[in-house]
JSON list of N, CA and C in Angstrom, two decimals:
[
{"chain": "A", "resi": 1, "resn": "MET", "atom": "N", "xyz": [-143.46, -136.70, 65.26]},
{"chain": "A", "resi": 1, "resn": "MET", "atom": "CA", "xyz": [-143.92, -135.84, 63.94]},
{"chain": "A", "resi": 1, "resn": "MET", "atom": "C", "xyz": [-143.74, -134.79, 64.52]},
{"chain": "A", "resi": 2, "resn": "TYR", "atom": "N", "xyz": [-143.35, -133.63, 63.49]},
{"chain": "A", "resi": 2, "resn": "TYR", "atom": "CA", "xyz": [-142.46, -132.32, 63.09]},
{"chain": "A", "resi": 2, "resn": "TYR", "atom": "C", "xyz": [-143.43, -131.33, 62.43]},
{"chain": "A", "resi": 3, "resn": "ARG", "atom": "N", "xyz": [-143.71, -130.51, 62.44]},
{"chain": "A", "resi": 3, "resn": "ARG", "atom": "CA", "xyz": [-144.37, -129.72, 61.72]},
{"chain": "A", "resi": 3, "resn": "ARG", "atom": "C", "xyz": [-143.62, -128.22, 62.00]},
{"chain": "A", "resi": 4, "resn": "VAL", "atom": "N", "xyz": [-143.92, -127.80, 60.33]},
{"chain": "A", "resi": 4, "resn": "VAL", "atom": "CA", "xyz": [-143.13, -126.49, 59.79]},
{"chain": "A", "resi": 4, "resn": "VAL", "atom": "C", "xyz": [-143.73, -125.71, 60.00]},
{"chain": "A", "resi": 5, "resn": "HIS", "atom": "N", "xyz": [-143.87, -124.64, 60.51]},
{"chain": "A", "resi": 5, "resn": "HIS", "atom": "CA", "xyz": [-144.60, -123.13, 60.66]},
{"chain": "A", "resi": 5, "resn": "HIS", "atom": "C", "xyz": [-145.00, -122.50, 59.16]},
{"chain": "A", "resi": 6, "resn": "ASP", "atom": "N", "xyz": [-143.32, -122.09, 58.97]},
{"chain": "A", "resi": 6, "resn": "ASP", "atom": "CA", "xyz": [-143.30, -121.36, 57.67]},
{"chain": "A", "resi": 6, "resn": "ASP", "atom": "C", "xyz": [-142.94, -121.82, 56.37]},
{"chain": "A", "resi": 7, "resn": "GLN", "atom": "N", "xyz": [-143.80, -121.75, 55.44]},
{"chain": "A", "resi": 7, "resn": "GLN", "atom": "CA", "xyz": [-143.47, -123.24, 54.17]},
{"chain": "A", "resi": 7, "resn": "GLN", "atom": "C", "xyz": [-142.74, -122.53, 53.37]},
{"chain": "A", "resi": 8, "resn": "ASP", "atom": "N", "xyz": [-142.53, -120.87, 53.63]},
{"chain": "A", "resi": 8, "resn": "ASP", "atom": "CA", "xyz": [-141.70, -120.18, 52.42]},
{"chain": "A", "resi": 8, "resn": "ASP", "atom": "C", "xyz": [-139.61, -120.01, 52.74]},
{"chain": "A", "resi": 9, "resn": "VAL", "atom": "N", "xyz": [-139.59, -121.07, 54.24]},
{"chain": "A", "resi": 9, "resn": "VAL", "atom": "CA", "xyz": [-138.43, -120.86, 54.00]},
{"chain": "A", "resi": 9, "resn": "VAL", "atom": "C", "xyz": [-137.44, -122.78, 53.82]},
{"chain": "A", "resi": 10, "resn": "LEU", "atom": "N", "xyz": [-138.74, -123.35, 53.58]},
{"chain": "A", "resi": 10, "resn": "LEU", "atom": "CA", "xyz": [-138.53, -124.38, 53.03]},
{"chain": "A", "resi": 10, "resn": "LEU", "atom": "C", "xyz": [-137.61, -124.85, 51.45]},
{"chain": "A", "resi": 11, "resn": "ASP", "atom": "N", "xyz": [-137.20, -124.23, 51.00]},
{"chain": "A", "resi": 11, "resn": "ASP", "atom": "CA", "xyz": [-135.92, -124.65, 49.51]},
{"chain": "A", "resi": 11, "resn": "ASP", "atom": "C", "xyz": [-136.47, -126.50, 49.57]},
{"chain": "A", "resi": 12, "resn": "THR", "atom": "N", "xyz": [-137.19, -126.44, 48.34]},
{"chain": "A", "resi": 12, "resn": "THR", "atom": "CA", "xyz": [-137.84, -128.12, 47.77]},
{"chain": "A", "resi": 12, "resn": "THR", "atom": "C", "xyz": [-136.77, -128.50, 47.06]},
{"chain": "A", "resi": 13, "resn": "VAL", "atom": "N", "xyz": [-136.31, -127.80, 46.27]},
{"chain": "A", "resi": 13, "resn": "VAL", "atom": "CA", "xyz": [-135.47, -128.47, 45.50]},
{"chain": "A", "resi": 13, "resn": "VAL", "atom": "C", "xyz": [-133.95, -129.15, 46.60]},
{"chain": "A", "resi": 14, "resn": "ALA", "atom": "N", "xyz": [-133.70, -128.00, 47.32]},
{"chain": "A", "resi": 14, "resn": "ALA", "atom": "CA", "xyz": [-132.34, -128.41, 48.21]},
{"chain": "A", "resi": 14, "resn": "ALA", "atom": "C", "xyz": [-133.02, -129.36, 49.70]},
{"chain": "A", "resi": 15, "resn": "PHE", "atom": "N", "xyz": [-133.86, -129.55, 49.52]},
{"chain": "A", "resi": 15, "resn": "PHE", "atom": "CA", "xyz": [-134.39, -130.73, 50.39]},
{"chain": "A", "resi": 15, "resn": "PHE", "atom": "C", "xyz": [-134.66, -131.82, 50.37]},
{"chain": "A", "resi": 16, "resn": "TYR", "atom": "N", "xyz": [-135.19, -132.17, 48.53]},
{"chain": "A", "resi": 16, "resn": "TYR", "atom": "CA", "xyz": [-135.04, -133.51, 47.95]},
{"chain": "A", "resi": 16, "resn": "TYR", "atom": "C", "xyz": [-133.82, -133.65, 48.07]},
{"chain": "A", "resi": 17, "resn": "GLU", "atom": "N", "xyz": [-132.26, -132.93, 47.79]},
{"chain": "A", "resi": 17, "resn": "GLU", "atom": "CA", "xyz": [-131.31, -132.93, 48.01]},
{"chain": "A", "resi": 17, "resn": "GLU", "atom": "C", "xyz": [-130.77, -133.86, 48.54]},
{"chain": "A", "resi": 18, "resn": "ALA", "atom": "N", "xyz": [-131.28, -133.17, 49.53]},
{"chain": "A", "resi": 18, "resn": "ALA", "atom": "CA", "xyz": [-130.35, -133.79, 51.13]},
{"chain": "A", "resi": 18, "resn": "ALA", "atom": "C", "xyz": [-131.18, -135.06, 51.61]},
{"chain": "A", "resi": 19, "resn": "LEU", "atom": "N", "xyz": [-132.66, -135.25, 51.52]},
{"chain": "A", "resi": 19, "resn": "LEU", "atom": "CA", "xyz": [-132.72, -136.23, 51.17]},
{"chain": "A", "resi": 19, "resn": "LEU", "atom": "C", "xyz": [-131.91, -138.08, 50.53]},
{"chain": "A", "resi": 20, "resn": "ALA", "atom": "N", "xyz": [-132.13, -137.43, 49.44]},
{"chain": "A", "resi": 20, "resn": "ALA", "atom": "CA", "xyz": [-131.03, -138.21, 48.77]},
{"chain": "A", "resi": 20, "resn": "ALA", "atom": "C", "xyz": [-129.71, -138.84, 48.74]},
{"chain": "A", "resi": 21, "resn": "GLU", "atom": "N", "xyz": [-128.69, -137.35, 49.29]},
{"chain": "A", "resi": 21, "resn": "GLU", "atom": "CA", "xyz": [-128.04, -137.62, 49.80]},
{"chain": "A", "resi": 21, "resn": "GLU", "atom": "C", "xyz": [-127.91, -138.66, 51.15]},
{"chain": "A", "resi": 22, "resn": "PHE", "atom": "N", "xyz": [-128.58, -139.26, 51.89]},
{"chain": "A", "resi": 22, "resn": "PHE", "atom": "CA", "xyz": [-128.52, -140.38, 53.05]},
{"chain": "A", "resi": 22, "resn": "PHE", "atom": "C", "xyz": [-129.79, -140.78, 53.04]},
{"chain": "A", "resi": 23, "resn": "ARG", "atom": "N", "xyz": [-130.27, -141.35, 51.47]},
{"chain": "A", "resi": 23, "resn": "ARG", "atom": "CA", "xyz": [-131.01, -142.43, 51.51]},
{"chain": "A", "resi": 23, "resn": "ARG", "atom": "C", "xyz": [-130.49, -143.72, 52.09]},
{"chain": "A", "resi": 24, "resn": "PHE", "atom": "N", "xyz": [-131.35, -144.27, 52.98]},
{"chain": "A", "resi": 24, "resn": "PHE", "atom": "CA", "xyz": [-130.82, -145.82, 53.34]},
{"chain": "A", "resi": 24, "resn": "PHE", "atom": "C", "xyz": [-129.95, -146.64, 52.69]},
{"chain": "A", "resi": 25, "resn": "ARG", "atom": "N", "xyz": [-129.06, -147.75, 53.23]},
{"chain": "A", "resi": 25, "resn": "ARG", "atom": "CA", "xyz": [-128.64, -148.45, 52.11]},
{"chain": "A", "resi": 25, "resn": "ARG", "atom": "C", "xyz": [-128.09, -149.34, 54.02]},
{"chain": "A", "resi": 26, "resn": "PRO", "atom": "N", "xyz": [-128.02, -150.69, 53.51]},
{"chain": "A", "resi": 26, "resn": "PRO", "atom": "CA", "xyz": [-128.42, -151.72, 54.23]},
{"chain": "A", "resi": 26, "resn": "PRO", "atom": "C", "xyz": [-127.13, -151.82, 55.27]},
{"chain": "A", "resi": 27, "resn": "VAL", "atom": "N", "xyz": [-127.12, -151.99, 56.64]},
{"chain": "A", "resi": 27, "resn": "VAL", "atom": "CA", "xyz": [-125.72, -152.44, 57.56]},
{"chain": "A", "resi": 27, "resn": "VAL", "atom": "C", "xyz": [-124.78, -153.16, 56.47]},
{"chain": "A", "resi": 28, "resn": "SER", "atom": "N", "xyz": [-123.07, -152.91, 56.37]},
{"chain": "A", "resi": 28, "resn": "SER", "atom": "CA", "xyz": [-121.92, -153.28, 56.35]},
{"chain": "A", "resi": 28, "resn": "SER", "atom": "C", "xyz": [-121.52, -154.19, 57.04]},
{"chain": "A", "resi": 29, "resn": "PRO", "atom": "N", "xyz": [-120.62, -155.49, 56.27]},
{"chain": "A", "resi": 29, "resn": "PRO", "atom": "CA", "xyz": [-120.67, -156.47, 57.52]},
{"chain": "A", "resi": 29, "resn": "PRO", "atom": "C", "xyz": [-119.49, -155.35, 58.73]},
{"chain": "A", "resi": 30, "resn": "ARG", "atom": "N", "xyz": [-118.72, -154.15, 58.48]},
{"chain": "A", "resi": 30, "resn": "ARG", "atom": "CA", "xyz": [-118.10, -153.49, 58.95]},
{"chain": "A", "resi": 30, "resn": "ARG", "atom": "C", "xyz": [-118.52, -152.20, 60.27]},
{"chain": "A", "resi": 31, "resn": "GLU", "atom": "N", "xyz": [-119.97, -152.53, 60.06]},
{"chain": "A", "resi": 31, "resn": "GLU", "atom": "CA", "xyz": [-120.56, -151.17, 60.79]},
{"chain": "A", "resi": 31, "resn": "GLU", "atom": "C", "xyz": [-121.63, -151.71, 61.94]},
{"chain": "A", "resi": 32, "resn": "ALA", "atom": "N", "xyz": [-121.69, -151.38, 63.27]},
{"chain": "A", "resi": 32, "resn": "ALA", "atom": "CA", "xyz": [-123.28, -151.38, 64.19]},
{"chain": "A", "resi": 32, "resn": "ALA", "atom": "C", "xyz": [-124.08, -151.53, 63.20]},
{"chain": "A", "resi": 33, "resn": "ARG", "atom": "N", "xyz": [-124.04, -150.38, 63.08]},
{"chain": "A", "resi": 33, "resn": "ARG", "atom": "CA", "xyz": [-126.07, -149.35, 62.77]},
{"chain": "A", "resi": 33, "resn": "ARG", "atom": "C", "xyz": [-126.09, -148.15, 61.50]},
{"chain": "A", "resi": 34, "resn": "ARG", "atom": "N", "xyz": [-127.02, -148.35, 61.27]},
{"chain": "A", "resi": 34, "resn": "ARG", "atom": "CA", "xyz": [-127.32, -147.28, 60.21]},
{"chain": "A", "resi": 34, "resn": "ARG", "atom": "C", "xyz": [-128.27, -146.77, 60.32]},
{"chain": "A", "resi": 35, "resn": "VAL", "atom": "N", "xyz": [-128.58, -145.97, 59.67]},
{"chain": "A", "resi": 35, "resn": "VAL", "atom": "CA", "xyz": [-129.48, -144.32, 59.41]},
{"chain": "A", "resi": 35, "resn": "VAL", "atom": "C", "xyz": [-130.06, -144.13, 57.47]},
{"chain": "A", "resi": 36, "resn": "GLY", "atom": "N", "xyz": [-130.64, -144.23, 57.69]},
{"chain": "A", "resi": 36, "resn": "GLY", "atom": "CA", "xyz": [-131.44, -143.06, 56.36]},
{"chain": "A", "resi": 36, "resn": "GLY", "atom": "C", "xyz": [-132.41, -143.32, 56.24]},
{"chain": "A", "resi": 37, "resn": "TRP", "atom": "N", "xyz": [-133.23, -142.15, 54.93]},
{"chain": "A", "resi": 37, "resn": "TRP", "atom": "CA", "xyz": [-134.56, -142.31, 54.50]},
{"chain": "A", "resi": 37, "resn": "TRP", "atom": "C", "xyz": [-134.71, -143.46, 53.67]},
{"chain": "A", "resi": 38, "resn": "ALA", "atom": "N", "xyz": [-136.09, -144.29, 53.78]},
{"chain": "A", "resi": 38, "resn": "ALA", "atom": "CA", "xyz": [-136.22, -145.11, 52.68]},
{"chain": "A", "resi": 38, "resn": "ALA", "atom": "C", "xyz": [-137.87, -144.33, 51.94]},
{"chain": "A", "resi": 39, "resn": "PRO", "atom": "N", "xyz": [-138.06, -145.04, 50.89]},
{"chain": "A", "resi": 39, "resn": "PRO", "atom": "CA", "xyz": [-139.67, -144.25, 50.35]},
{"chain": "A", "resi": 39, "resn": "PRO", "atom": "C", "xyz": [-140.37, -144.67, 51.18]},
{"chain": "A", "resi": 40, "resn": "PRO", "atom": "N", "xyz": [-141.77, -144.02, 51.93]},
{"chain": "A", "resi": 40, "resn": "PRO", "atom": "CA", "xyz": [-142.67, -144.44, 52.43]},
{"chain": "A", "resi": 40, "resn": "PRO", "atom": "C", "xyz": [-144.12, -145.37, 51.75]},
{"chain": "A", "resi": 41, "resn": "ALA", "atom": "N", "xyz": [-143.43, -145.18, 50.65]},
{"chain": "A", "resi": 41, "resn": "ALA", "atom": "CA", "xyz": [-144.45, -145.46, 49.76]},
{"chain": "A", "resi": 41, "resn": "ALA", "atom": "C", "xyz": [-144.28, -147.33, 49.31]},
{"chain": "A", "resi": 42, "resn": "GLY", "atom": "N", "xyz": [-143.03, -147.93, 49.95]},
{"chain": "A", "resi": 42, "resn": "GLY", "atom": "CA", "xyz": [-142.59, -149.21, 49.75]},
{"chain": "A", "resi": 42, "resn": "GLY", "atom": "C", "xyz": [-141.94, -148.71, 48.98]},
{"chain": "A", "resi": 43, "resn": "LYS", "atom": "N", "xyz": [-140.92, -150.74, 48.61]},
{"chain": "A", "resi": 43, "resn": "LYS", "atom": "CA", "xyz": [-139.58, -150.93, 48.56]},
{"chain": "A", "resi": 43, "resn": "LYS", "atom": "C", "xyz": [-139.98, -150.49, 46.74]},
{"chain": "A", "resi": 44, "resn": "ARG", "atom": "N", "xyz": [-140.61, -150.49, 46.45]},
{"chain": "A", "resi": 44, "resn": "ARG", "atom": "CA", "xyz": [-141.40, -150.61, 44.20]},
{"chain": "A", "resi": 44, "resn": "ARG", "atom": "C", "xyz": [-141.09, -148.69, 44.03]},
{"chain": "A", "resi": 45, "resn": "SER", "atom": "N", "xyz": [-141.12, -147.88, 45.45]},
{"chain": "A", "resi": 45, "resn": "SER", "atom": "CA", "xyz": [-141.14, -146.81, 44.99]},
{"chain": "A", "resi": 45, "resn": "SER", "atom": "C", "xyz": [-140.10, -145.73, 44.79]},
{"chain": "A", "resi": 46, "resn": "GLU", "atom": "N", "xyz": [-139.48, -144.79, 44.66]},
{"chain": "A", "resi": 46, "resn": "GLU", "atom": "CA", "xyz": [-138.15, -144.49, 44.44]},
{"chain": "A", "resi": 46, "resn": "GLU", "atom": "C", "xyz": [-138.45, -143.27, 45.37]},
{"chain": "A", "resi": 47, "resn": "ALA", "atom": "N", "xyz": [-139.31, -142.64, 45.25]},
{"chain": "A", "resi": 47, "resn": "ALA", "atom": "CA", "xyz": [-139.61, -141.20, 45.81]},
{"chain": "A", "resi": 47, "resn": "ALA", "atom": "C", "xyz": [-139.60, -141.22, 47.61]},
{"chain": "A", "resi": 48, "resn": "LEU", "atom": "N", "xyz": [-138.30, -140.40, 47.90]},
{"chain": "A", "resi": 48, "resn": "LEU", "atom": "CA", "xyz": [-138.35, -140.77, 49.44]},
{"chain": "A", "resi": 48, "resn": "LEU", "atom": "C", "xyz": [-139.39, -139.19, 50.39]},
{"chain": "A", "resi": 49, "resn": "SER", "atom": "N", "xyz": [-140.08, -139.38, 49.35]},
{"chain": "A", "resi": 49, "resn": "SER", "atom": "CA", "xyz": [-141.09, -138.63, 50.43]},
{"chain": "A", "resi": 49, "resn": "SER", "atom": "C", "xyz": [-143.05, -138.33, 50.07]},
{"chain": "A", "resi": 50, "resn": "HIS", "atom": "N", "xyz": [-143.53, -138.73, 50.40]},
{"chain": "A", "resi": 50, "resn": "HIS", "atom": "CA", "xyz": [-145.38, -138.67, 50.02]},
{"chain": "A", "resi": 50, "resn": "HIS", "atom": "C", "xyz": [-145.92, -137.71, 50.34]},
{"chain": "A", "resi": 51, "resn": "GLU", "atom": "N", "xyz": [-146.74, -136.91, 49.62]},
{"chain": "A", "resi": 51, "resn": "GLU", "atom": "CA", "xyz": [-147.24, -135.06, 50.09]},
{"chain": "A", "resi": 51, "resn": "GLU", "atom": "C", "xyz": [-148.70, -135.83, 49.58]},
{"chain": "A", "resi": 52, "resn": "ILE", "atom": "N", "xyz": [-150.06, -135.49, 50.87]},
{"chain": "A", "resi": 52, "resn": "ILE", "atom": "CA", "xyz": [-151.13, -135.83, 50.87]},
{"chain": "A", "resi": 52, "resn": "ILE", "atom": "C", "xyz": [-151.54, -134.52, 51.41]},
{"chain": "A", "resi": 53, "resn": "GLN", "atom": "N", "xyz": [-152.92, -134.01, 50.67]},
{"chain": "A", "resi": 53, "resn": "GLN", "atom": "CA", "xyz": [-152.98, -132.63, 51.31]},
{"chain": "A", "resi": 53, "resn": "GLN", "atom": "C", "xyz": [-152.31, -131.51, 52.17]},
{"chain": "A", "resi": 54, "resn": "ARG", "atom": "N", "xyz": [-150.84, -131.60, 51.45]},
{"chain": "A", "resi": 54, "resn": "ARG", "atom": "CA", "xyz": [-149.68, -130.30, 52.06]},
{"chain": "A", "resi": 54, "resn": "ARG", "atom": "C", "xyz": [-149.17, -131.31, 53.37]},
{"chain": "A", "resi": 55, "resn": "HIS", "atom": "N", "xyz": [-149.49, -132.25, 53.19]},
{"chain": "A", "resi": 55, "resn": "HIS", "atom": "CA", "xyz": [-148.69, -133.64, 54.57]},
{"chain": "A", "resi": 55, "resn": "HIS", "atom": "C", "xyz": [-147.79, -133.48, 53.77]},
{"chain": "A", "resi": 56, "resn": "MET", "atom": "N", "xyz": [-146.49, -134.32, 54.53]},
{"chain": "A", "resi": 56, "resn": "MET", "atom": "CA", "xyz": [-145.31, -134.97, 53.68]},
{"chain": "A", "resi": 56, "resn": "MET", "atom": "C", "xyz": [-145.41, -135.51, 54.65]},
{"chain": "A", "resi": 57, "resn": "LEU", "atom": "N", "xyz": [-145.02, -136.90, 53.78]},
{"chain": "A", "resi": 57, "resn": "LEU", "atom": "CA", "xyz": [-144.47, -138.04, 54.80]},
{"chain": "A", "resi": 57, "resn": "LEU", "atom": "C", "xyz": [-143.18, -138.97, 54.28]},
{"chain": "A", "resi": 58, "resn": "LEU", "atom": "N", "xyz": [-142.43, -138.90, 55.23]},
{"chain": "A", "resi": 58, "resn": "LEU", "atom": "CA", "xyz": [-141.35, -139.22, 55.29]},
{"chain": "A", "resi": 58, "resn": "LEU", "atom": "C", "xyz": [-140.80, -140.64, 55.93]},
{"chain": "A", "resi": 59, "resn": "THR", "atom": "N", "xyz": [-140.63, -141.08, 56.00]},
{"chain": "A", "resi": 59, "resn": "THR", "atom": "CA", "xyz": [-139.83, -142.82, 56.37]},
{"chain": "A", "resi": 59, "resn": "THR", "atom": "C", "xyz": [-138.29, -142.71, 56.85]},
{"chain": "A", "resi": 60, "resn": "MET", "atom": "N", "xyz": [-137.89, -142.90, 58.07]},
{"chain": "A", "resi": 60, "resn": "MET", "atom": "CA", "xyz": [-135.94, -143.53, 58.62]},
{"chain": "A", "resi": 60, "resn": "MET", "atom": "C", "xyz": [-135.56, -144.53, 58.84]},
{"chain": "A", "resi": 61, "resn": "LEU", "atom": "N", "xyz": [-135.14, -144.88, 58.16]},
{"chain": "A", "resi": 61, "resn": "LEU", "atom": "CA", "xyz": [-135.17, -146.56, 58.71]},
{"chain": "A", "resi": 61, "resn": "LEU", "atom": "C", "xyz": [-133.96, -146.16, 59.30]},
{"chain": "A", "resi": 62, "resn": "ARG", "atom": "N", "xyz": [-133.59, -147.56, 60.44]},
{"chain": "A", "resi": 62, "resn": "ARG", "atom": "CA", "xyz": [-132.55, -147.45, 61.33]},
{"chain": "A", "resi": 62, "resn": "ARG", "atom": "C", "xyz": [-132.25, -149.38, 61.42]},
{"chain": "A", "resi": 63, "resn": "GLN", "atom": "N", "xyz": [-131.15, -149.27, 61.14]},
{"chain": "A", "resi": 63, "resn": "GLN", "atom": "CA", "xyz": [-130.97, -150.80, 61.36]},
{"chain": "A", "resi": 63, "resn": "GLN", "atom": "C", "xyz": [-129.08, -151.18, 62.10]},
{"chain": "A", "resi": 64, "resn": "GLU", "atom": "N", "xyz": [-129.60, -152.13, 62.87]},
{"chain": "A", "resi": 64, "resn": "GLU", "atom": "CA", "xyz": [-128.65, -152.27, 63.78]},
{"chain": "A", "resi": 64, "resn": "GLU", "atom": "C", "xyz": [-127.86, -153.76, 64.11]},
{"chain": "A", "resi": 65, "resn": "ARG", "atom": "N", "xyz": [-126.77, -153.88, 64.01]},
{"chain": "A", "resi": 65, "resn": "ARG", "atom": "CA", "xyz": [-126.35, -155.42, 63.92]},
{"chain": "A", "resi": 65, "resn": "ARG", "atom": "C", "xyz": [-126.52, -155.80, 65.61]},
{"chain": "A", "resi": 66, "resn": "SER", "atom": "N", "xyz": [-127.22, -157.28, 64.78]},
{"chain": "A", "resi": 66, "resn": "SER", "atom": "CA", "xyz": [-126.55, -158.12, 66.25]},
{"chain": "A", "resi": 66, "resn": "SER", "atom": "C", "xyz": [-125.87, -158.41, 66.99]},
{"chain": "A", "resi": 67, "resn": "CYS", "atom": "N", "xyz": [-125.24, -158.17, 68.23]},
{"chain": "A", "resi": 67, "resn": "CYS", "atom": "CA", "xyz": [-124.05, -158.87, 67.83]},
{"chain": "A", "resi": 67, "resn": "CYS", "atom": "C", "xyz": [-123.90, -159.91, 69.77]},
{"chain": "A", "resi": 68, "resn": "TYR", "atom": "N", "xyz": [-123.25, -160.72, 69.98]},
{"chain": "A", "resi": 68, "resn": "TYR", "atom": "CA", "xyz": [-123.77, -161.63, 71.04]},
{"chain": "A", "resi": 68, "resn": "TYR", "atom": "C", "xyz": [-122.52, -162.66, 70.78]},
{"chain": "A", "resi": 69, "resn": "ARG", "atom": "N", "xyz": [-121.72, -163.00, 71.89]},
{"chain": "A", "resi": 69, "resn": "ARG", "atom": "CA", "xyz": [-121.00, -163.94, 71.89]},
{"chain": "A", "resi": 69, "resn": "ARG", "atom": "C", "xyz": [-121.34, -165.59, 72.85]},
{"chain": "A", "resi": 70, "resn": "ARG", "atom": "N", "xyz": [-120.91, -166.52, 72.43]},
{"chain": "A", "resi": 70, "resn": "ARG", "atom": "CA", "xyz": [-121.27, -168.05, 73.27]},
{"chain": "A", "resi": 70, "resn": "ARG", "atom": "C", "xyz": [-120.56, -168.16, 73.88]},
{"chain": "A", "resi": 71, "resn": "LEU", "atom": "N", "xyz": [-120.35, -168.28, 74.90]},
{"chain": "A", "resi": 71, "resn": "LEU", "atom": "CA", "xyz": [-119.80, -168.81, 76.47]},
{"chain": "A", "resi": 71, "resn": "LEU", "atom": "C", "xyz": [-119.06, -169.87, 76.08]}
]
């Protein structure tokens, strides 16, 4: 968990734009791993953050391709 002590420095428009820029997309066949932001309310939601009583919930997903070789 992270805490922002000075709420005035947080530009909400820039913050939401930054989240959208790094929205999670599944790993492509050419990639080993990928990280991105996902909706905390589930797959049916589009919002990348959820605020409850001045607390903001974010979800970061990380996906890795498992590679193995048969001998």
